[in-house]
JSON list of C-alpha atoms in Angstrom, two decimals:
[
{"chain": "A", "resi": 1, "resn": "MET", "atom": "CA", "xyz": [103.70, 118.82, 93.70]},
{"chain": "A", "resi": 2, "resn": "ASN", "atom": "CA", "xyz": [100.91, 119.23, 91.13]},
{"chain": "A", "resi": 3, "resn": "VAL", "atom": "CA", "xyz": [103.42, 119.32, 88.28]},
{"chain": "A", "resi": 4, "resn": "LEU", "atom": "CA", "xyz": [105.20, 116.19, 89.51]},
{"chain": "A", "resi": 5, "resn": "VAL", "atom": "CA", "xyz": [101.91, 114.29, 89.91]},
{"chain": "A", "resi": 6, "resn": "GLY", "atom": "CA", "xyz": [100.72, 115.63, 86.55]},
{"chain": "A", "resi": 7, "resn": "ASN", "atom": "CA", "xyz": [103.83, 114.33, 84.81]},
{"chain": "A", "resi": 8, "resn": "LYS", "atom": "CA", "xyz": [103.37, 110.96, 86.45]},
{"chain": "A", "resi": 9, "resn": "LEU", "atom": "CA", "xyz": [99.70, 110.88, 85.39]},
{"chain": "A", "resi": 10, "resn": "ARG", "atom": "CA", "xyz": [100.72, 111.58, 81.79]},
{"chain": "A", "resi": 11, "resn": "MET", "atom": "CA", "xyz": [103.37, 108.85, 81.88]},
{"chain": "A", "resi": 12, "resn": "LEU", "atom": "CA", "xyz": [100.95, 106.30, 83.40]},
{"chain": "A", "resi": 13, "resn": "ARG", "atom": "CA", "xyz": [98.18, 107.17, 80.93]},
{"chain": "A", "resi": 14, "resn": "LYS", "atom": "CA", "xyz": [100.49, 106.82, 77.94]},
{"chain": "A", "resi": 15, "resn": "SER", "atom": "CA", "xyz": [101.86, 103.52, 79.25]},
{"chain": "A", "resi": 16, "resn": "LYS", "atom": "CA", "xyz": [98.28, 102.19, 79.22]},
{"chain": "A", "resi": 17, "resn": "ASN", "atom": "CA", "xyz": [97.68, 103.62, 75.72]},
{"chain": "A", "resi": 18, "resn": "MET", "atom": "CA", "xyz": [94.73, 105.62, 77.01]},
{"chain": "A", "resi": 19, "resn": "SER", "atom": "CA", "xyz": [93.53, 109.01, 75.88]},
{"chain": "A", "resi": 20, "resn": "GLN", "atom": "CA", "xyz": [92.85, 111.89, 78.24]},
{"chain": "A", "resi": 21, "resn": "GLU", "atom": "CA", "xyz": [89.19, 111.51, 77.30]},
{"chain": "A", "resi": 22, "resn": "GLU", "atom": "CA", "xyz": [89.13, 107.87, 78.42]},
{"chain": "A", "resi": 23, "resn": "VAL", "atom": "CA", "xyz": [90.68, 108.65, 81.80]},
{"chain": "A", "resi": 24, "resn": "ALA", "atom": "CA", "xyz": [88.41, 111.66, 82.24]},
{"chain": "A", "resi": 25, "resn": "ASP", "atom": "CA", "xyz": [85.33, 109.55, 81.48]},
{"chain": "A", "resi": 26, "resn": "TYR", "atom": "CA", "xyz": [86.34, 107.03, 84.14]},
{"chain": "A", "resi": 27, "resn": "LEU", "atom": "CA", "xyz": [86.79, 109.87, 86.65]},
{"chain": "A", "resi": 28, "resn": "HIS", "atom": "CA", "xyz": [83.47, 111.47, 85.60]},
{"chain": "A", "resi": 29, "resn": "ILE", "atom": "CA", "xyz": [85.15, 114.77, 84.74]},
{"chain": "A", "resi": 30, "resn": "SER", "atom": "CA", "xyz": [85.70, 116.68, 81.52]},
{"chain": "A", "resi": 31, "resn": "GLN", "atom": "CA", "xyz": [88.72, 116.06, 79.33]},
{"chain": "A", "resi": 32, "resn": "SER", "atom": "CA", "xyz": [89.85, 119.65, 79.92]},
{"chain": "A", "resi": 33, "resn": "ALA", "atom": "CA", "xyz": [89.68, 119.15, 83.71]},
{"chain": "A", "resi": 34, "resn": "TYR", "atom": "CA", "xyz": [91.87, 116.07, 83.36]},
{"chain": "A", "resi": 35, "resn": "ALA", "atom": "CA", "xyz": [94.26, 117.93, 81.06]},
{"chain": "A", "resi": 36, "resn": "ARG", "atom": "CA", "xyz": [94.68, 120.58, 83.76]},
{"chain": "A", "resi": 37, "resn": "MET", "atom": "CA", "xyz": [95.68, 117.82, 86.20]},
{"chain": "A", "resi": 38, "resn": "GLU", "atom": "CA", "xyz": [98.32, 116.51, 83.79]},
{"chain": "A", "resi": 39, "resn": "ASN", "atom": "CA", "xyz": [99.61, 120.03, 83.17]},
{"chain": "A", "resi": 40, "resn": "GLY", "atom": "CA", "xyz": [99.98, 120.68, 86.90]},
{"chain": "A", "resi": 41, "resn": "GLU", "atom": "CA", "xyz": [97.38, 123.44, 86.81]},
{"chain": "A", "resi": 42, "resn": "SER", "atom": "CA", "xyz": [94.98, 121.62, 89.14]},
{"chain": "A", "resi": 43, "resn": "GLY", "atom": "CA", "xyz": [95.30, 119.75, 92.39]},
{"chain": "A", "resi": 44, "resn": "SER", "atom": "CA", "xyz": [91.98, 117.96, 91.97]},
{"chain": "A", "resi": 45, "resn": "TRP", "atom": "CA", "xyz": [93.88, 114.72, 91.35]},
{"chain": "A", "resi": 46, "resn": "ALA", "atom": "CA", "xyz": [93.85, 114.39, 95.16]},
{"chain": "A", "resi": 47, "resn": "ILE", "atom": "CA", "xyz": [90.05, 114.06, 95.13]},
{"chain": "A", "resi": 48, "resn": "HIS", "atom": "CA", "xyz": [90.29, 111.26, 92.55]},
{"chain": "A", "resi": 49, "resn": "ILE", "atom": "CA", "xyz": [93.39, 109.50, 93.88]},
{"chain": "A", "resi": 50, "resn": "LEU", "atom": "CA", "xyz": [91.63, 106.20, 94.64]},
{"chain": "A", "resi": 51, "resn": "LYS", "atom": "CA", "xyz": [90.03, 105.97, 91.20]},
{"chain": "A", "resi": 52, "resn": "ILE", "atom": "CA", "xyz": [93.32, 106.99, 89.56]},
{"chain": "A", "resi": 53, "resn": "SER", "atom": "CA", "xyz": [95.03, 104.21, 91.50]},
{"chain": "A", "resi": 54, "resn": "LYS", "atom": "CA", "xyz": [92.51, 101.69, 90.18]},
{"chain": "A", "resi": 55, "resn": "ILE", "atom": "CA", "xyz": [92.84, 102.86, 86.58]},
{"chain": "A", "resi": 56, "resn": "PHE", "atom": "CA", "xyz": [96.61, 102.54, 86.56]},
{"chain": "A", "resi": 57, "resn": "VAL", "atom": "CA", "xyz": [96.82, 99.61, 89.00]},
{"chain": "A", "resi": 58, "resn": "ILE", "atom": "CA", "xyz": [99.07, 101.40, 91.46]},
{"chain": "A", "resi": 59, "resn": "SER", "atom": "CA", "xyz": [98.80, 102.28, 95.12]},
{"chain": "A", "resi": 60, "resn": "PRO", "atom": "CA", "xyz": [97.94, 105.87, 95.99]},
{"chain": "A", "resi": 61, "resn": "GLU", "atom": "CA", "xyz": [101.43, 106.22, 97.47]},
{"chain": "A", "resi": 62, "resn": "GLU", "atom": "CA", "xyz": [103.03, 105.30, 94.14]},
{"chain": "A", "resi": 63, "resn": "LEU", "atom": "CA", "xyz": [101.39, 108.31, 92.52]},
{"chain": "A", "resi": 64, "resn": "LEU", "atom": "CA", "xyz": [103.11, 110.56, 95.04]},
{"chain": "A", "resi": 65, "resn": "ILE", "atom": "CA", "xyz": [106.56, 108.94, 94.96]},
{"chain": "A", "resi": 66, "resn": "MET", "atom": "CA", "xyz": [109.03, 110.72, 92.73]},
{"chain": "A", "resi": 67, "resn": "ASP", "atom": "CA", "xyz": [111.65, 109.04, 90.58]},
{"chain": "A", "resi": 68, "resn": "ASP", "atom": "CA", "xyz": [114.92, 108.44, 92.43]},
{"chain": "A", "resi": 69, "resn": "GLU", "atom": "CA", "xyz": [116.78, 111.21, 90.58]},
{"chain": "A", "resi": 70, "resn": "ARG", "atom": "CA", "xyz": [114.13, 113.81, 91.24]},
{"chain": "A", "resi": 71, "resn": "LYS", "atom": "CA", "xyz": [113.60, 112.54, 94.76]},
{"chain": "A", "resi": 72, "resn": "ASP", "atom": "CA", "xyz": [117.20, 113.23, 95.75]},
{"chain": "A", "resi": 73, "resn": "GLU", "atom": "CA", "xyz": [117.21, 116.73, 94.23]},
{"chain": "A", "resi": 74, "resn": "SER", "atom": "CA", "xyz": [113.73, 117.74, 95.38]},
{"chain": "A", "resi": 75, "resn": "SER", "atom": "CA", "xyz": [113.87, 116.32, 98.88]},
{"chain": "A", "resi": 76, "resn": "SER", "atom": "CA", "xyz": [117.01, 118.24, 99.74]},
{"chain": "A", "resi": 77, "resn": "GLY", "atom": "CA", "xyz": [115.40, 121.39, 98.38]},
{"chain": "A", "resi": 78, "resn": "ALA", "atom": "CA", "xyz": [112.21, 120.73, 100.33]},
{"chain": "A", "resi": 79, "resn": "VAL", "atom": "CA", "xyz": [114.16, 120.20, 103.56]},
{"chain": "A", "resi": 80, "resn": "THR", "atom": "CA", "xyz": [116.06, 123.42, 102.97]},
{"chain": "A", "resi": 81, "resn": "GLN", "atom": "CA", "xyz": [112.82, 125.32, 102.37]},
{"chain": "A", "resi": 82, "resn": "LEU", "atom": "CA", "xyz": [111.19, 123.85, 105.46]},
{"chain": "A", "resi": 83, "resn": "SER", "atom": "CA", "xyz": [114.17, 124.65, 107.65]},
{"chain": "A", "resi": 84, "resn": "LYS", "atom": "CA", "xyz": [114.24, 128.24, 106.36]},
{"chain": "A", "resi": 85, "resn": "LYS", "atom": "CA", "xyz": [110.54, 128.60, 107.17]},
{"chain": "A", "resi": 86, "resn": "SER", "atom": "CA", "xyz": [110.94, 127.16, 110.65]},
{"chain": "A", "resi": 87, "resn": "HIS", "atom": "CA", "xyz": [113.82, 129.53, 111.40]},
{"chain": "A", "resi": 88, "resn": "ARG", "atom": "CA", "xyz": [111.71, 132.51, 110.39]},
{"chain": "A", "resi": 89, "resn": "THR", "atom": "CA", "xyz": [108.86, 131.57, 112.71]},
{"chain": "A", "resi": 90, "resn": "ILE", "atom": "CA", "xyz": [111.05, 130.95, 115.77]}
]
């Protein structure tokens, strides 16, 4: 999930012609902390989701929604993983 959100953050930031430093300043974090979010190395985007939504003029849900192509592939994989886990615990 962090990688998918990170990729979306990068795409949104570039579409606004903003630097990582500019977004980081708005979030009151370091540029390196923001870079870790974009690289999928940090889940701290969740803490900042409301501010991120304001920066990029999107709803929080839009940050979490995957592209249609990825959604179809990933959701079937996620369902398979969940069903495997539930079978193990029963």
